[in-house]
CSV table of C-alpha atoms and ligand atoms in Angstrom, one decimal:
chain,number,residue,atom,x,y,z
A,980,UNK,CA,-1.3,9.9,-11.2
A,981,UNK,CA,2.3,11.0,-12.4
A,982,UNK,CA,3.7,13.3,-14.8
A,983,UNK,CA,5.9,13.8,-17.4
A,984,UNK,CA,9.0,14.7,-15.3
A,985,UNK,CA,8.5,11.8,-13.0
A,986,UNK,CA,7.9,9.0,-15.0
A,987,UNK,CA,10.7,6.8,-16.0
A,988,UNK,CA,12.7,7.1,-19.4
A,989,UNK,CA,10.6,4.1,-21.0
A,990,UNK,CA,7.2,6.0,-20.4
A,991,UNK,CA,8.6,9.3,-21.4
A,992,UNK,CA,9.7,7.9,-24.8
A,993,UNK,CA,6.2,5.9,-25.0
A,994,UNK,CA,4.6,9.8,-24.2
A,995,UNK,CA,7.1,11.4,-26.8
A,996,UNK,CA,6.1,8.9,-29.3
A,997,UNK,CA,2.2,9.3,-28.8
A,998,UNK,CA,2.7,13.0,-28.9
A,999,UNK,CA,4.4,13.4,-31.6
A,1000,UNK,CA,2.3,11.1,-33.9
A,1001,UNK,CA,-0.9,13.0,-32.4
A,1002,UNK,CA,0.0,16.0,-34.6
A,1003,UNK,CA,-0.4,13.8,-37.9
A,1004,UNK,CA,-4.4,12.7,-36.6
A,1005,UNK,CA,-7.0,13.2,-39.3
A,1006,UNK,CA,-9.5,14.6,-37.5
A,1007,UNK,CA,-11.5,17.4,-39.2
A,1008,UNK,CA,-15.1,16.2,-38.0
A,1009,UNK,CA,-14.4,16.2,-34.6
A,1010,UNK,CA,-11.3,18.4,-34.2
A,1011,UNK,CA,-10.3,15.8,-31.3
A,1012,UNK,CA,-6.3,15.0,-32.2
A,1013,UNK,CA,-5.5,12.0,-30.3
A,1014,UNK,CA,-2.0,10.0,-30.4
A,1015,UNK,CA,-1.4,6.7,-29.2
A,1016,UNK,CA,1.8,4.7,-28.6
A,1017,UNK,CA,2.1,1.1,-27.6
A,1018,UNK,CA,5.1,-1.0,-26.5
A,1019,UNK,CA,5.5,-4.8,-27.3
A,1020,UNK,CA,7.5,-7.3,-24.9
A,1021,UNK,CA,10.4,-6.6,-27.7
A,1022,UNK,CA,10.7,-3.3,-26.3
A,1023,UNK,CA,9.6,-1.8,-30.0
A,1024,UNK,CA,7.3,1.1,-29.9
A,1025,UNK,CA,4.3,1.5,-32.2
A,1026,UNK,CA,2.1,4.7,-33.0
A,1027,UNK,CA,-1.0,5.3,-34.5
A,1028,UNK,CA,-3.5,8.6,-34.6
A,1029,UNK,CA,-7.1,8.6,-35.2
A,1030,UNK,CA,-8.5,8.8,-38.6
A,1031,UNK,CA,-11.6,9.7,-39.4
A,1032,UNK,CA,-14.3,9.3,-42.5
A,1033,UNK,CA,-16.9,11.2,-43.7
A,1034,UNK,CA,-19.0,8.1,-43.6
A,1035,UNK,CA,-18.6,8.9,-39.4
A,1036,UNK,CA,-18.6,5.2,-38.7
A,1037,UNK,CA,-15.7,4.0,-40.5
A,1038,UNK,CA,-13.6,6.5,-37.9
A,1039,UNK,CA,-10.6,4.5,-36.3
A,1040,UNK,CA,-9.2,5.3,-32.9
A,1041,UNK,CA,-5.8,6.2,-32.6
A,1042,UNK,CA,-5.1,3.0,-30.4
A,1043,UNK,CA,-6.4,0.6,-33.2
A,1044,UNK,CA,-4.6,2.1,-35.5
A,1045,UNK,CA,-1.5,1.9,-33.3
A,1046,UNK,CA,-2.1,-1.8,-32.9
A,1047,UNK,CA,-2.5,-2.2,-36.6
A,1048,UNK,CA,0.7,-1.4,-36.9
A,1049,UNK,CA,2.2,-3.5,-34.1
A,1050,UNK,CA,0.5,-6.7,-35.4
A,1051,UNK,CA,1.8,-5.5,-39.2
A,1052,UNK,CA,5.4,-6.0,-37.8
A,1053,UNK,CA,5.0,-8.7,-35.0
A,1054,UNK,CA,2.0,-10.8,-36.1
A,1055,UNK,CA,1.3,-11.7,-32.5
A,1056,UNK,CA,2.6,-8.8,-30.2
A,1057,UNK,CA,2.5,-9.2,-26.6
A,1058,UNK,CA,1.5,-5.5,-25.8
A,1059,UNK,CA,3.0,-4.3,-22.2
A,1060,UNK,CA,2.0,-0.8,-22.6
A,1061,UNK,CA,-0.5,1.6,-24.2
A,1062,UNK,CA,-0.1,5.4,-24.0
A,1063,UNK,CA,-2.9,7.9,-25.2
A,1064,UNK,CA,-2.5,11.8,-25.7
A,1065,UNK,CA,-5.2,13.8,-26.1
A,1066,UNK,CA,-5.2,17.9,-25.3
A,1067,UNK,CA,-8.2,16.9,-22.6
A,1068,UNK,CA,-7.4,18.2,-19.2
A,1069,UNK,CA,-8.8,15.0,-17.9
A,1070,UNK,CA,-7.0,12.4,-20.2
A,1071,UNK,CA,-9.0,10.2,-22.3
A,1072,UNK,CA,-9.2,6.3,-21.6
A,1073,UNK,CA,-9.7,4.1,-24.4
A,1074,UNK,CA,-12.8,3.3,-26.0
A,1075,UNK,CA,-14.9,0.3,-25.8
A,1076,UNK,CA,-13.8,-1.2,-29.4
A,1077,UNK,CA,-10.2,-0.1,-28.5
A,1078,UNK,CA,-10.3,-1.8,-25.1
A,1079,UNK,CA,-11.4,-5.3,-26.6
A,1080,UNK,CA,-8.6,-4.8,-29.5
A,1081,UNK,CA,-6.2,-4.2,-26.5
A,1082,UNK,CA,-7.6,-7.2,-24.7
A,1083,UNK,CA,-6.4,-9.4,-27.7
A,1084,UNK,CA,-2.7,-8.7,-27.3
A,1085,UNK,CA,-2.1,-7.0,-23.9
A,1086,UNK,CA,-4.4,-8.3,-21.3
A,1087,UNK,CA,-1.7,-7.7,-18.6
A,1088,UNK,CA,-0.5,-4.4,-20.3
A,1089,UNK,CA,-0.6,-1.1,-18.1
A,1090,UNK,CA,-2.6,2.1,-19.9
A,1091,UNK,CA,-1.3,5.6,-19.5
A,1092,UNK,CA,-3.8,8.0,-20.1
A,1093,UNK,CA,-1.9,11.6,-20.8
A,1094,UNK,CA,-2.5,15.1,-21.9
A,1095,UNK,CA,-0.1,17.8,-23.3
A,1096,UNK,CA,0.7,19.1,-19.6
A,1097,UNK,CA,2.4,15.7,-19.3
A,1098,UNK,CA,-0.2,14.6,-16.9
A,1099,UNK,CA,-0.4,10.8,-16.6
A,1100,UNK,CA,-2.9,8.1,-15.0
A,1101,UNK,CA,-1.6,4.9,-15.1
A,1102,UNK,CA,-4.3,2.0,-14.7
A,1103,UNK,CA,-3.6,-1.9,-15.0
A,1104,UNK,CA,-5.6,-2.8,-18.2
A,1105,UNK,CA,-7.3,-5.6,-16.2
A,1106,UNK,CA,-8.8,-3.1,-14.1
A,1107,UNK,CA,-10.1,-1.2,-17.0
A,1108,UNK,CA,-12.0,-3.9,-18.8
A,1109,UNK,CA,-12.3,-6.9,-16.4
A,1110,UNK,CA,-14.1,-10.0,-17.3
A,1111,UNK,CA,-12.9,-9.4,-21.2
A,1112,UNK,CA,-14.2,-11.5,-24.1
A,1113,UNK,CA,-11.4,-13.6,-25.5
A,1114,UNK,CA,-10.4,-16.7,-27.4
A,1115,UNK,CA,-10.8,-19.0,-24.8
A,1116,UNK,CA,-14.7,-18.3,-24.7
A,1117,UNK,CA,-14.5,-19.5,-28.3
A,1118,UNK,CA,-12.9,-22.5,-27.3
A,1119,UNK,CA,-15.4,-23.2,-24.6
A,1120,UNK,CA,-18.6,-23.2,-27.0
B,2133,THU,N1,-11.0,8.6,-30.4
B,2133,THU,C1,-9.8,8.3,-30.0
B,2133,THU,O1,-8.9,8.2,-31.4
B,2133,THU,N2,-9.7,7.0,-29.3
B,2133,THU,C2,-10.7,6.7,-28.1
B,2133,THU,O2,-10.1,6.0,-27.4
B,2133,THU,C3,-11.6,7.6,-28.3
B,2133,THU,C4,-11.9,8.3,-29.3
B,2133,THU,C5,-11.5,9.1,-31.5
B,2133,THU,C6,-12.0,8.8,-32.6
B,2133,THU,C7,-12.4,10.0,-33.2
B,2133,THU,O3,-11.7,10.5,-34.3
B,2133,THU,C8,-12.4,11.4,-31.9
B,2133,THU,O4,-11.6,10.7,-31.1
B,2133,THU,C9,-13.7,11.7,-31.1
B,2133,THU,O5,-14.5,10.5,-30.8
């Protein structure tokens, strides 16, 4: 566990990016505003906020919106870090569906779960989603 003051400048930049995009979350149904920022091996940062829908199941989480931005810019991004910011006292980890999407491009990345107070919990992605389903399994059939 670290916080925004003790984090490295790179991680602080990722936090600031996720914090900024969170303000644009479209969450009229749940009221939960989520911001996500992903960093690729190129150093570039891509952001996303959650995007809800009147047909609730069509909602897309902030992490997947950010991943989509990374893929749209780099096609096959190598994700090295994912930052998620909410206002929750206990920072939110990525949901199961987002873990599956992160696994595709960032199996070795670090996940940072943070809140508005700057509390940040760092976890290796492989710990959050061990034995993930991947392209290798498709090739083994
Ligand atoms: N949400 C995210 O953006 N990321 C997650 O990992 C968990 C949930 C969003 C979806 C929905 O808009 C709201 O938070 C409540 O579930």
